[in-house]
XYZ file of C-alpha atoms in Angstrom:
680
model
C 0.000 0.000 0.000
C 1.264 3.454 -0.889
C 0.149 6.900 0.189
C -0.533 8.683 -3.087
C -1.611 12.060 -1.854
C -2.427 14.096 1.210
C -4.696 17.090 1.673
C -4.236 19.383 4.662
C -6.639 22.039 5.902
C -6.427 24.819 8.490
C -3.068 23.928 10.055
C -0.827 26.951 10.471
C 0.302 28.134 7.021
C -1.250 25.045 5.435
C -4.666 26.589 4.936
C -5.627 24.364 2.011
C -2.860 22.354 0.356
C -2.559 19.138 -1.590
C 0.662 17.177 -1.817
C 1.373 14.035 -3.809
C 3.848 11.490 -2.462
C 6.393 9.636 -4.538
C 6.280 5.866 -4.118
C 9.804 5.877 -2.687
C 11.138 9.259 -1.594
C 9.570 12.710 -1.684
C 11.847 15.737 -1.316
C 10.385 18.882 0.257
C 12.142 22.137 -0.648
C 11.350 25.814 -0.364
C 12.330 29.123 1.132
C 12.385 29.767 4.851
C 9.002 30.124 6.555
C 7.148 28.377 3.757
C 5.433 25.690 5.848
C 7.780 22.726 5.389
C 8.005 22.030 9.112
C 4.219 22.202 9.432
C 3.896 19.232 7.074
C 5.977 17.088 9.409
C 4.285 18.463 12.502
C 0.705 17.662 11.484
C 1.668 14.027 10.922
C 3.454 14.012 14.271
C 0.360 15.327 16.050
C -2.147 12.979 14.433
C -0.009 9.845 14.596
C 1.257 10.307 18.134
C 0.233 7.362 20.302
C -0.172 9.653 23.316
C -2.731 12.381 23.827
C -0.067 14.889 24.838
C 0.289 16.196 21.289
C -2.935 18.172 21.279
C -3.548 21.045 18.916
C -3.878 24.561 20.264
C -5.682 27.642 19.022
C -2.389 28.901 17.585
C -2.194 25.809 15.364
C -5.253 26.863 13.391
C -4.677 28.943 10.255
C -5.262 32.639 10.853
C -8.237 32.745 8.495
C -9.728 29.711 10.260
C -9.602 31.477 13.619
C -12.024 34.068 12.265
C -14.480 31.225 11.652
C -14.827 30.785 15.419
C -16.198 34.321 15.567
C -18.574 33.677 12.673
C -19.833 30.499 14.324
C -20.551 32.329 17.587
C -22.399 35.057 15.681
C -24.619 32.409 14.064
C -25.117 30.646 17.396
C -26.242 33.888 19.024
C -28.659 34.381 16.112
C -30.240 30.995 16.843
C -29.028 29.145 13.730
C -29.335 25.366 13.450
C -26.471 23.384 14.999
C -25.579 21.789 11.646
C -24.917 25.233 10.157
C -22.864 26.292 13.168
C -20.839 23.061 13.084
C -20.041 23.570 9.395
C -18.662 27.011 10.243
C -16.477 25.816 13.100
C -12.952 25.212 11.787
C -11.275 21.851 12.044
C -7.724 20.796 11.313
C -7.802 18.008 8.755
C -5.334 15.586 7.264
C -6.688 13.469 4.433
C -4.756 10.530 3.018
C -5.481 8.983 -0.366
C -3.914 5.521 -0.441
C -3.502 3.021 -3.245
C -3.737 -0.643 -2.236
C -3.306 -2.326 -5.605
C -0.374 -4.366 -4.207
C -2.442 -5.577 -1.232
C -5.514 -6.943 -3.022
C -4.729 -10.488 -1.896
C -4.294 -9.608 1.778
C -6.277 -6.627 3.028
C -5.786 -7.257 6.743
C -6.630 -4.146 8.766
C -6.955 -2.266 5.476
C -10.399 -3.817 5.074
C -11.649 -1.442 7.797
C -10.988 1.454 5.418
C -12.467 -0.021 2.228
C -16.179 0.760 2.090
C -16.870 1.033 -1.640
C -18.288 -1.797 -3.754
C -16.319 -1.081 -6.932
C -14.005 -4.053 -7.520
C -11.902 -2.091 -10.013
C -11.173 0.651 -7.486
C -7.883 0.400 -5.575
C -8.030 3.675 -3.668
C -9.164 4.445 -0.145
C -9.628 7.857 1.447
C -8.808 8.297 5.132
C -9.801 11.547 6.810
C -8.278 12.541 10.167
C -9.905 15.559 11.751
C -9.379 17.585 14.916
C -12.843 18.971 15.532
C -15.493 19.798 18.105
C -16.957 16.760 19.856
C -20.514 15.799 19.008
C -23.167 17.605 21.029
C -20.771 20.185 22.467
C -21.702 23.362 20.580
C -23.618 24.871 23.502
C -20.878 23.971 25.974
C -18.215 25.376 23.650
C -19.946 28.756 23.365
C -21.375 28.825 26.889
C -21.512 32.321 28.398
C -19.951 33.939 25.297
C -21.944 36.797 23.829
C -19.440 38.943 21.906
C -17.148 37.430 19.231
C -15.115 40.648 19.141
C -14.480 40.907 22.876
C -10.913 40.887 24.161
C -11.359 37.668 26.135
C -13.088 35.710 23.349
C -9.894 34.056 22.080
C -8.667 33.435 25.627
C -11.806 31.417 26.394
C -11.766 29.656 23.019
C -8.127 28.668 23.544
C -9.010 26.818 26.754
C -12.157 25.228 25.361
C -10.441 23.844 22.279
C -8.294 21.685 24.568
C -11.392 20.553 26.463
C -14.019 20.053 23.770
C -12.084 19.192 20.601
C -11.133 15.644 19.716
C -9.586 13.622 16.905
C -12.020 11.785 14.673
C -11.061 9.341 11.939
C -13.332 8.429 9.060
C -13.004 6.600 5.797
C -14.675 8.064 2.716
C -15.979 6.124 -0.256
C -13.945 7.285 -3.316
C -16.964 6.600 -5.531
C -19.490 8.344 -3.271
C -18.259 11.081 -0.924
C -21.506 10.948 1.062
C -20.701 7.403 2.179
C -18.589 7.971 5.309
C -17.737 5.547 8.121
C -15.993 6.233 11.418
C -12.904 4.193 12.253
C -11.139 3.659 15.571
C -7.796 5.456 15.910
C -6.045 2.224 16.838
C -6.970 0.815 13.433
C -5.243 3.759 11.762
C -2.074 3.175 13.796
C -2.206 -0.512 12.844
C -2.499 0.450 9.174
C 0.082 3.236 8.884
C 3.215 3.791 10.939
C 4.792 7.243 11.023
C 8.268 7.956 12.395
C 10.564 10.952 12.427
C 14.255 11.735 12.300
C 14.291 15.282 13.597
C 16.534 18.118 12.481
C 17.878 18.652 16.025
C 19.612 15.386 16.798
C 21.866 16.497 19.687
C 25.063 15.239 18.063
C 26.747 18.639 18.231
C 25.784 19.318 21.843
C 28.991 19.072 23.863
C 26.962 18.884 27.082
C 25.399 15.633 25.934
C 27.548 12.500 25.789
C 27.377 10.254 22.789
C 25.727 7.473 24.797
C 22.707 9.740 25.348
C 22.079 10.030 21.622
C 23.189 6.778 20.031
C 22.597 4.786 23.227
C 18.887 5.541 23.070
C 18.781 4.337 19.486
C 20.546 1.113 20.460
C 18.089 0.691 23.330
C 15.148 0.957 20.932
C 16.737 -1.616 18.633
C 17.205 -3.913 21.646
C 13.538 -3.527 22.632
C 12.359 -4.488 19.165
C 14.713 -7.480 19.162
C 13.199 -8.642 22.468
C 9.620 -8.422 21.245
C 7.668 -11.665 20.967
C 6.988 -10.955 17.297
C 10.623 -10.338 16.427
C 12.389 -12.718 14.073
C 14.057 -15.781 15.579
C 17.600 -14.540 14.969
C 16.775 -11.216 16.666
C 15.217 -12.957 19.674
C 18.190 -15.317 19.948
C 20.694 -12.443 20.088
C 18.540 -10.664 22.647
C 18.336 -13.824 24.747
C 22.114 -14.281 24.660
C 22.623 -10.694 25.809
C 20.239 -11.183 28.723
C 22.032 -14.395 29.720
C 25.340 -12.542 29.864
C 23.765 -9.890 32.068
C 22.381 -12.623 34.370
C 25.905 -13.981 34.811
C 27.060 -10.544 35.889
C 24.135 -10.415 38.321
C 25.254 -13.659 39.978
C 28.770 -12.313 40.441
C 27.467 -9.132 41.999
C 25.191 -11.037 44.381
C 28.039 -13.235 45.582
C 31.054 -10.954 45.714
C 29.906 -7.341 45.924
C 27.042 -7.593 48.425
C 29.311 -8.160 51.418
C 31.646 -5.309 50.473
C 28.838 -2.831 49.852
C 27.054 -3.803 53.093
C 30.245 -2.984 54.999
C 30.020 0.587 53.765
C 26.591 1.148 55.362
C 26.347 2.891 58.762
C 25.193 0.842 61.756
C 21.856 2.135 63.019
C 22.632 1.011 66.545
C 24.885 4.045 67.044
C 21.799 6.229 67.376
C 20.826 4.317 70.503
C 17.104 4.466 69.808
C 14.970 1.350 70.491
C 13.863 -0.451 67.359
C 16.290 1.151 64.944
C 18.653 -1.765 65.154
C 15.975 -4.308 64.306
C 15.667 -3.822 60.557
C 19.174 -4.760 59.489
C 19.926 -2.973 56.245
C 21.314 -4.884 53.312
C 21.825 -4.178 49.615
C 20.981 -5.698 46.285
C 22.422 -4.412 43.014
C 20.379 -5.332 39.956
C 21.223 -5.078 36.307
C 18.849 -4.642 33.415
C 19.987 -5.478 29.901
C 17.997 -2.654 28.346
C 19.419 -0.085 30.792
C 22.939 -1.318 30.189
C 22.541 -0.913 26.445
C 21.054 2.567 26.740
C 23.227 4.041 29.485
C 26.538 2.259 29.170
C 27.019 1.423 25.504
C 29.254 3.657 23.445
C 30.126 3.645 19.776
C 33.865 3.213 19.225
C 35.927 3.257 16.054
C 38.442 0.483 15.682
C 41.701 1.688 14.124
C 44.072 -0.630 12.301
C 46.694 -0.347 15.074
C 44.307 -1.817 17.628
C 43.420 1.494 19.255
C 39.729 2.315 19.622
C 38.562 5.919 19.545
C 35.406 7.318 21.158
C 32.428 8.057 18.945
C 32.890 11.793 19.546
C 36.348 11.662 17.951
C 34.708 11.220 14.569
C 33.428 14.184 12.608
C 29.893 15.471 13.081
C 29.069 14.561 9.499
C 29.963 10.905 9.948
C 28.163 10.773 13.289
C 25.067 12.315 11.741
C 25.061 9.762 8.940
C 25.540 6.910 11.413
C 22.718 8.262 13.557
C 20.344 8.387 10.568
C 21.318 4.853 9.562
C 20.762 3.609 13.127
C 17.355 5.298 13.284
C 16.306 3.760 9.968
C 17.438 0.373 11.233
C 15.503 0.963 14.475
C 12.320 1.795 12.536
C 12.785 -1.207 10.280
C 13.157 -3.496 13.312
C 10.113 -1.872 14.913
C 8.137 -2.640 11.758
C 9.360 -6.243 11.807
C 8.476 -6.836 15.454
C 4.991 -5.329 15.255
C 2.377 -8.028 16.005
C 0.241 -6.618 13.182
C 2.423 -5.653 10.249
C 1.521 -2.152 9.108
C 0.661 -1.682 5.447
C 2.629 1.544 5.073
C 5.522 3.090 6.970
C 6.033 6.817 6.471
C 9.412 8.128 7.671
C 10.054 11.872 7.795
C 13.709 12.961 7.708
C 14.350 16.613 8.512
C 17.484 18.342 7.217
C 19.681 15.259 6.745
C 22.409 17.551 5.385
C 23.485 18.694 8.873
C 27.303 18.555 9.035
C 27.538 16.491 5.831
C 29.918 17.686 3.142
C 28.336 18.187 -0.318
C 29.342 14.850 -1.826
C 27.995 12.967 1.178
C 24.697 14.849 0.864
C 24.362 13.767 -2.752
C 25.197 10.162 -1.915
C 22.643 10.193 0.905
C 19.649 11.159 -1.230
C 20.668 8.898 -4.112
C 21.151 5.870 -1.841
C 18.328 6.440 0.654
C 15.850 3.969 -0.770
C 18.640 1.472 -1.417
C 19.018 1.241 2.365
C 15.392 0.151 2.658
C 15.896 -2.411 -0.102
C 18.989 -3.771 1.646
C 17.105 -4.179 4.925
C 14.303 -5.985 3.094
C 16.564 -8.307 1.126
C 19.167 -9.119 3.772
C 17.154 -8.970 6.987
C 13.574 -9.731 5.998
C 13.878 -12.658 3.571
C 13.169 -10.393 0.627
C 9.806 -9.259 2.020
C 9.542 -5.585 1.156
C 9.547 -2.983 3.897
C 6.577 -0.798 2.817
C 8.353 2.464 3.562
C 7.985 5.891 1.965
C 10.475 8.603 2.872
C 9.689 12.309 3.096
C 12.874 14.389 3.199
C 12.720 18.106 3.961
C 15.905 19.988 3.180
C 17.649 23.321 2.730
C 20.496 21.669 0.852
C 21.060 22.629 -2.772
C 23.049 19.423 -3.200
C 20.204 17.188 -2.045
C 17.575 19.170 -3.953
C 19.529 19.157 -7.189
C 20.578 15.514 -6.929
C 17.016 14.327 -6.326
C 14.888 13.233 -9.252
C 12.793 16.126 -10.550
C 9.604 14.100 -10.219
C 10.135 13.661 -6.472
C 10.440 17.372 -5.634
C 7.615 19.287 -3.971
C 8.155 23.025 -3.735
C 6.692 25.016 -0.836
C 6.197 28.760 -1.155
C 4.122 31.378 0.576
C 1.515 33.512 -1.112
C -0.407 36.562 0.014
C -4.153 36.846 0.034
C -4.782 40.309 1.386
C -3.283 40.388 4.867
C -3.046 36.607 5.115
C -0.027 34.495 4.278
C -0.581 30.899 3.212
C 1.445 28.047 1.806
C 1.153 26.812 -1.738
C 2.624 23.448 -2.690
C 3.836 22.901 -6.235
C 4.680 19.625 -7.906
C 7.494 19.698 -10.465
C 6.224 16.505 -12.020
C 2.925 18.181 -12.849
C 4.541 21.412 -14.050
C 6.649 19.702 -16.718
C 4.465 16.816 -17.816
C 3.726 17.802 -21.430
C 5.931 16.698 -24.297
C 6.825 20.250 -25.269
C 8.336 20.787 -21.809
C 10.711 17.823 -22.060
C 13.650 19.781 -23.483
C 13.387 22.490 -20.824
C 13.015 19.922 -18.044
C 16.051 17.906 -19.134
C 18.185 21.019 -19.539
C 17.247 22.453 -16.135
C 17.813 19.134 -14.373
C 21.278 18.800 -15.925
C 22.090 22.425 -15.155
C 21.013 22.216 -11.520
C 22.830 18.926 -11.028
C 26.055 20.393 -12.422
C 25.924 23.824 -10.802
C 24.165 23.043 -7.480
C 22.122 26.202 -7.834
C 20.039 27.363 -4.878
C 17.039 28.469 -6.927
C 14.742 26.385 -4.721
C 15.698 28.349 -1.616
C 16.547 31.890 -2.730
C 14.225 34.879 -2.372
C 15.327 36.373 -5.691
C 17.509 35.415 -8.634
C 19.665 36.991 -11.315
C 20.387 35.191 -14.576
C 23.421 36.527 -16.420
C 25.265 36.025 -19.684
C 28.747 35.016 -18.647
C 31.859 35.304 -16.502
C 32.220 39.082 -16.896
C 28.834 39.841 -15.338
C 29.341 37.152 -12.687
C 32.641 38.642 -11.511
C 31.322 42.202 -11.524
C 27.891 41.486 -10.012
C 29.005 41.955 -6.362
C 30.401 45.356 -7.367
C 27.154 46.276 -9.142
C 25.168 45.388 -6.028
C 27.526 47.233 -3.687
C 27.357 50.390 -5.792
C 23.610 50.414 -6.351
C 22.848 49.643 -2.700
C 23.963 53.184 -1.917
C 20.905 54.411 -3.820
C 18.357 51.783 -2.763
C 15.962 51.647 0.156
C 15.703 47.833 -0.013
C 19.340 46.800 -0.072
C 20.048 43.875 -2.372
C 23.008 42.830 -0.241
C 20.628 42.038 2.638
C 18.443 39.770 0.500
C 18.941 36.110 -0.367
C 20.027 36.409 -4.005
C 21.266 33.647 -6.231
C 23.171 34.381 -9.441
C 23.146 31.924 -12.343
C 25.414 32.107 -15.355
C 23.247 30.732 -18.166
C 24.049 32.661 -21.373
C 21.554 34.157 -23.782
C 21.293 30.956 -25.795
C 19.940 28.984 -22.821
C 18.086 31.499 -20.653
C 14.727 30.666 -22.256
C 14.856 27.133 -20.830
C 14.394 28.685 -17.377
C 11.342 30.843 -18.087
C 8.680 28.288 -17.204
C 10.708 27.003 -14.272
C 11.031 30.510 -12.830
C 7.279 31.027 -13.172
C 6.747 27.716 -11.401
C 8.957 28.865 -8.515
C 7.232 32.251 -8.442
C 10.732 33.587 -7.911
C 11.356 37.240 -8.622
C 14.085 37.064 -11.239
C 16.111 39.507 -13.297
C 17.497 38.189 -16.572
C 20.454 40.301 -17.701
C 21.249 39.537 -21.306
C 22.701 41.045 -24.500
C 21.099 42.496 -27.611
C 23.556 40.516 -29.776
C 22.634 42.541 -32.866
C 23.146 40.982 -36.299
C 22.874 42.094 -39.897
C 22.101 39.925 -42.935
C 25.032 39.260 -45.263
C 24.685 37.698 -48.704
C 27.082 34.803 -49.239
C 27.441 32.086 -51.849
C 25.592 29.678 -49.576
C 22.820 32.151 -48.854
C 22.069 34.837 -46.317
C 24.180 34.718 -43.167
C 23.543 36.809 -40.064
C 26.716 38.487 -38.876
C 27.423 40.289 -35.600
C 27.451 44.065 -35.983
C 27.055 47.315 -34.076
C 23.531 47.877 -32.833
C 22.702 50.818 -35.087
C 23.331 48.660 -38.156
C 21.566 45.580 -36.838
C 18.327 44.068 -38.114
C 18.019 41.003 -35.935
C 19.477 39.249 -32.898
C 21.293 35.987 -32.326
C 20.009 35.862 -28.737
C 17.411 33.084 -28.464
C 16.532 34.206 -24.953
C 15.317 37.551 -26.310
C 13.259 36.188 -29.184
C 11.653 33.562 -26.936
C 10.812 36.215 -24.346
C 8.941 38.330 -26.901
C 7.769 35.281 -28.839
C 4.237 36.481 -29.510
C 5.046 40.179 -29.543
C 7.419 40.364 -32.503
C 5.918 40.870 -35.953
C 7.432 39.486 -39.171
C 9.321 42.271 -40.882
C 10.111 43.577 -44.313
C 12.451 46.331 -45.404
C 9.759 48.940 -44.840
C 8.830 47.803 -41.329
C 10.696 47.947 -38.010
C 13.249 45.159 -37.862
C 13.140 42.470 -35.193
C 15.982 44.223 -33.396
C 14.246 47.579 -33.608
C 11.029 46.087 -32.216
C 12.973 44.679 -29.263
C 14.648 48.030 -28.651
C 11.283 49.801 -28.657
C 9.816 47.623 -25.912
C 8.738 49.640 -22.896
C 9.837 49.096 -19.314
C 6.479 47.420 -18.588
C 6.706 45.124 -21.624
C 9.993 43.738 -20.347
C 8.234 42.311 -17.284
C 6.342 38.993 -17.319
C 4.891 37.380 -14.206
C 7.609 37.660 -11.550
C 10.523 37.974 -13.976
C 12.040 40.835 -15.932
C 14.525 40.994 -18.766
C 17.184 43.693 -19.107
C 19.308 44.293 -22.177
C 21.363 47.163 -23.529
C 19.671 50.551 -23.883
C 21.134 54.021 -24.603
C 22.599 55.774 -21.571
C 20.557 58.820 -22.468
C 18.949 60.677 -25.346
C 21.095 60.792 -28.497
C 23.472 58.217 -27.007
C 24.558 55.008 -28.732
C 23.468 51.571 -27.563
C 25.849 48.723 -26.857
C 25.596 45.251 -28.327
C 27.132 43.348 -25.395
C 27.978 44.053 -21.793
C 31.546 45.045 -22.587
C 30.796 47.791 -25.123
C 27.799 48.982 -23.067
C 30.127 49.287 -20.063
C 32.574 51.299 -22.147
C 29.859 53.610 -23.497
C 28.705 54.281 -19.927
C 32.311 55.058 -18.934
C 33.712 56.761 -22.054
C 36.469 58.743 -20.332
C 37.708 55.686 -18.453
C 38.247 53.914 -21.783
C 39.669 56.903 -23.654
C 36.653 57.334 -25.920
C 36.765 61.043 -26.723
C 34.585 61.262 -29.817
C 31.398 63.299 -29.627
C 29.753 61.670 -32.604
C 27.237 58.982 -31.586
C 28.236 56.638 -34.388
C 31.933 57.075 -33.647
C 31.433 56.350 -29.938
C 29.484 53.202 -30.789
C 32.124 51.984 -33.239
C 35.039 52.699 -30.892
C 33.402 50.864 -28.000
C 32.493 47.939 -30.253
C 36.071 47.639 -31.547
C 37.554 47.752 -28.046
C 35.080 45.122 -26.879
C 35.962 42.856 -29.799
C 39.590 42.853 -28.669
C 38.504 41.441 -25.289
C 36.995 38.235 -26.673
C 39.594 36.003 -25.023
C 40.316 38.311 -22.078
C 36.869 38.924 -20.594
C 37.634 37.430 -17.190
C 40.776 39.538 -16.828
C 38.792 42.587 -17.917
C 36.167 41.921 -15.254
C 38.737 41.309 -12.508
C 40.531 44.543 -13.344
C 37.380 46.624 -12.871
C 36.157 44.617 -9.900
C 39.388 44.835 -7.898
C 41.628 47.613 -9.219
C 39.791 50.303 -11.173
C 36.604 50.584 -9.128
C 35.474 54.116 -9.985
C 32.966 53.566 -12.780
C 29.264 53.834 -13.612
C 26.887 50.871 -13.854
C 25.368 50.599 -17.359
C 21.808 51.912 -17.308
C 20.126 48.644 -18.349
C 21.703 46.810 -15.408
C 20.938 49.652 -13.006
C 17.268 49.670 -14.045
C 17.021 45.912 -13.633
C 18.670 45.792 -10.207
C 16.469 48.630 -8.971
C 13.392 46.661 -10.043
C 14.745 43.516 -8.380
C 15.329 45.315 -5.086
C 11.660 46.151 -4.698
C 9.436 44.039 -2.488
C 8.711 40.489 -3.554
C 5.500 39.472 -5.256
C 5.046 37.050 -2.348
C 5.339 37.878 1.301
C 8.082 35.947 3.025
C 6.904 36.788 6.525
C 5.218 33.787 8.075
C 4.409 32.205 11.360
C 7.224 31.622 13.778
C 8.966 28.263 13.543
C 7.056 27.404 10.384
C 9.968 26.434 8.246
């Protein structure tokens, strides 16, 4: 059985989201405060075996809290209880599961299958935190003003008292056919475990036995369970027998010595105190020994063993994750009723891991589950699905595109909510295949942080990349929203490839500036036909920049000699026409009226800084030609050129097209990044 999809309502930033799960591993990415942690937390709350993980008023989405007021208003107006109950918010987690692989052995799954369609292999499980039946009057007792200052104070207390978790199964073929199910049945069907982001491995106040010892203790417990495999039970039995031998030695040899250390009560001289002779008994428990006294050591080739803490945090983190996975696998094995699905959430596995280790981790994660199944479970598959939330560009870019779910926040008036996007769905048409393949290869090679940045800049080449920090430093002196204080990512993509990113950037809803070149060309007649040759802008008719033509794809008209050329049409585009969705394109423009226009960054930079480059002509055409010729001489020296003006000659002016673009980029995002505290 696999969990195909989940729908979440009214939990923190997750006002109304839908998320599909990959059959093996799902990777959750997104900017800070986008709701990633809330996904893990709602599963933790609903699948906790104790009642201590109750929801609070603060766990409801902000818009849902207003529904409490609306419900009270209706209650005061004497509305029917059904109407009031529909208004009262509830936190919901809905799971859509596919049981095609379990059709021969439903087991506890049969409790959740209520449809009569033999061809259907889906079940819908709804878990809801809602007001108990018959408690509307008690919930609103003595409340008469939904806008009073103490309304939320009272509601906060009553949620804990009158709300409960209810589990139902819904007929996929008839959503009016609903049956309640006991919570224990849900826990027998689906197991949920967590490897938290804060693992305590870097806490110098906590010894290694406290962290890894607890994991070993859990593994020991599962090995001792009556439903554990025979080899596990045998090893557990042998360990207990060894502890019993120690117990016998203690009873015989240590008791007398310890008793001698005790004070004699007779010295107090009070009647009766000497009667109860004190004695001692020291007992050992195998489980306690494993948890409190077992350390991980590393055996060196020279026979010396080193403490677990002597190894790097990265290695310890990886070992901890492996131990936890092994613990959860053993727990699954020893369960008297084998669960049909095991969901394991792993938060920020990248902690302390160097980049290569991060990439290996995500690529090998499901192989670990397969190894456990094949080597330790007689080939019987461990029905596990992993959900990995990460801030690592290396994990995100190494993961298969189809497994990535992107979390971002969106504004609806004064409310901030999470939206979940599925890359698999965004690039599922045939025409998107080329873009998808290119982006995946690019991200894998460059380890770009597009998934996590607040804003992005796409540039042509090395010259712009080297000079970009200088551009930002200079323009920040004129900006209210400093770019240097924002999470920017810069990608070197080139004009020929920038268009592959357009749909991807729209998918990310990432405010992006594309800085590119006009790359003007003129038609030249040759023996083999018309060839388009690079030329100064004033002589140009077209452009060799695919990124530009794709940007204005539907806005450029076919031309003839009497009509504006393609290049001229591009040059005439207004500031507003250069903006699409959350992205904007910037290319060379004149520095002012009656000024020439550059073809590339280099000649545009020279035109903006004529004196610096010894361009003394006053004639527009002459200035353009001189700058173009100087730029042509830099073809194989562009990096040196950029370094010179980034490090040595730093008194210069930013070309206008770049200045305009960076100013636009500095302005507030299209989405609000402010979200609820601790809602990562």
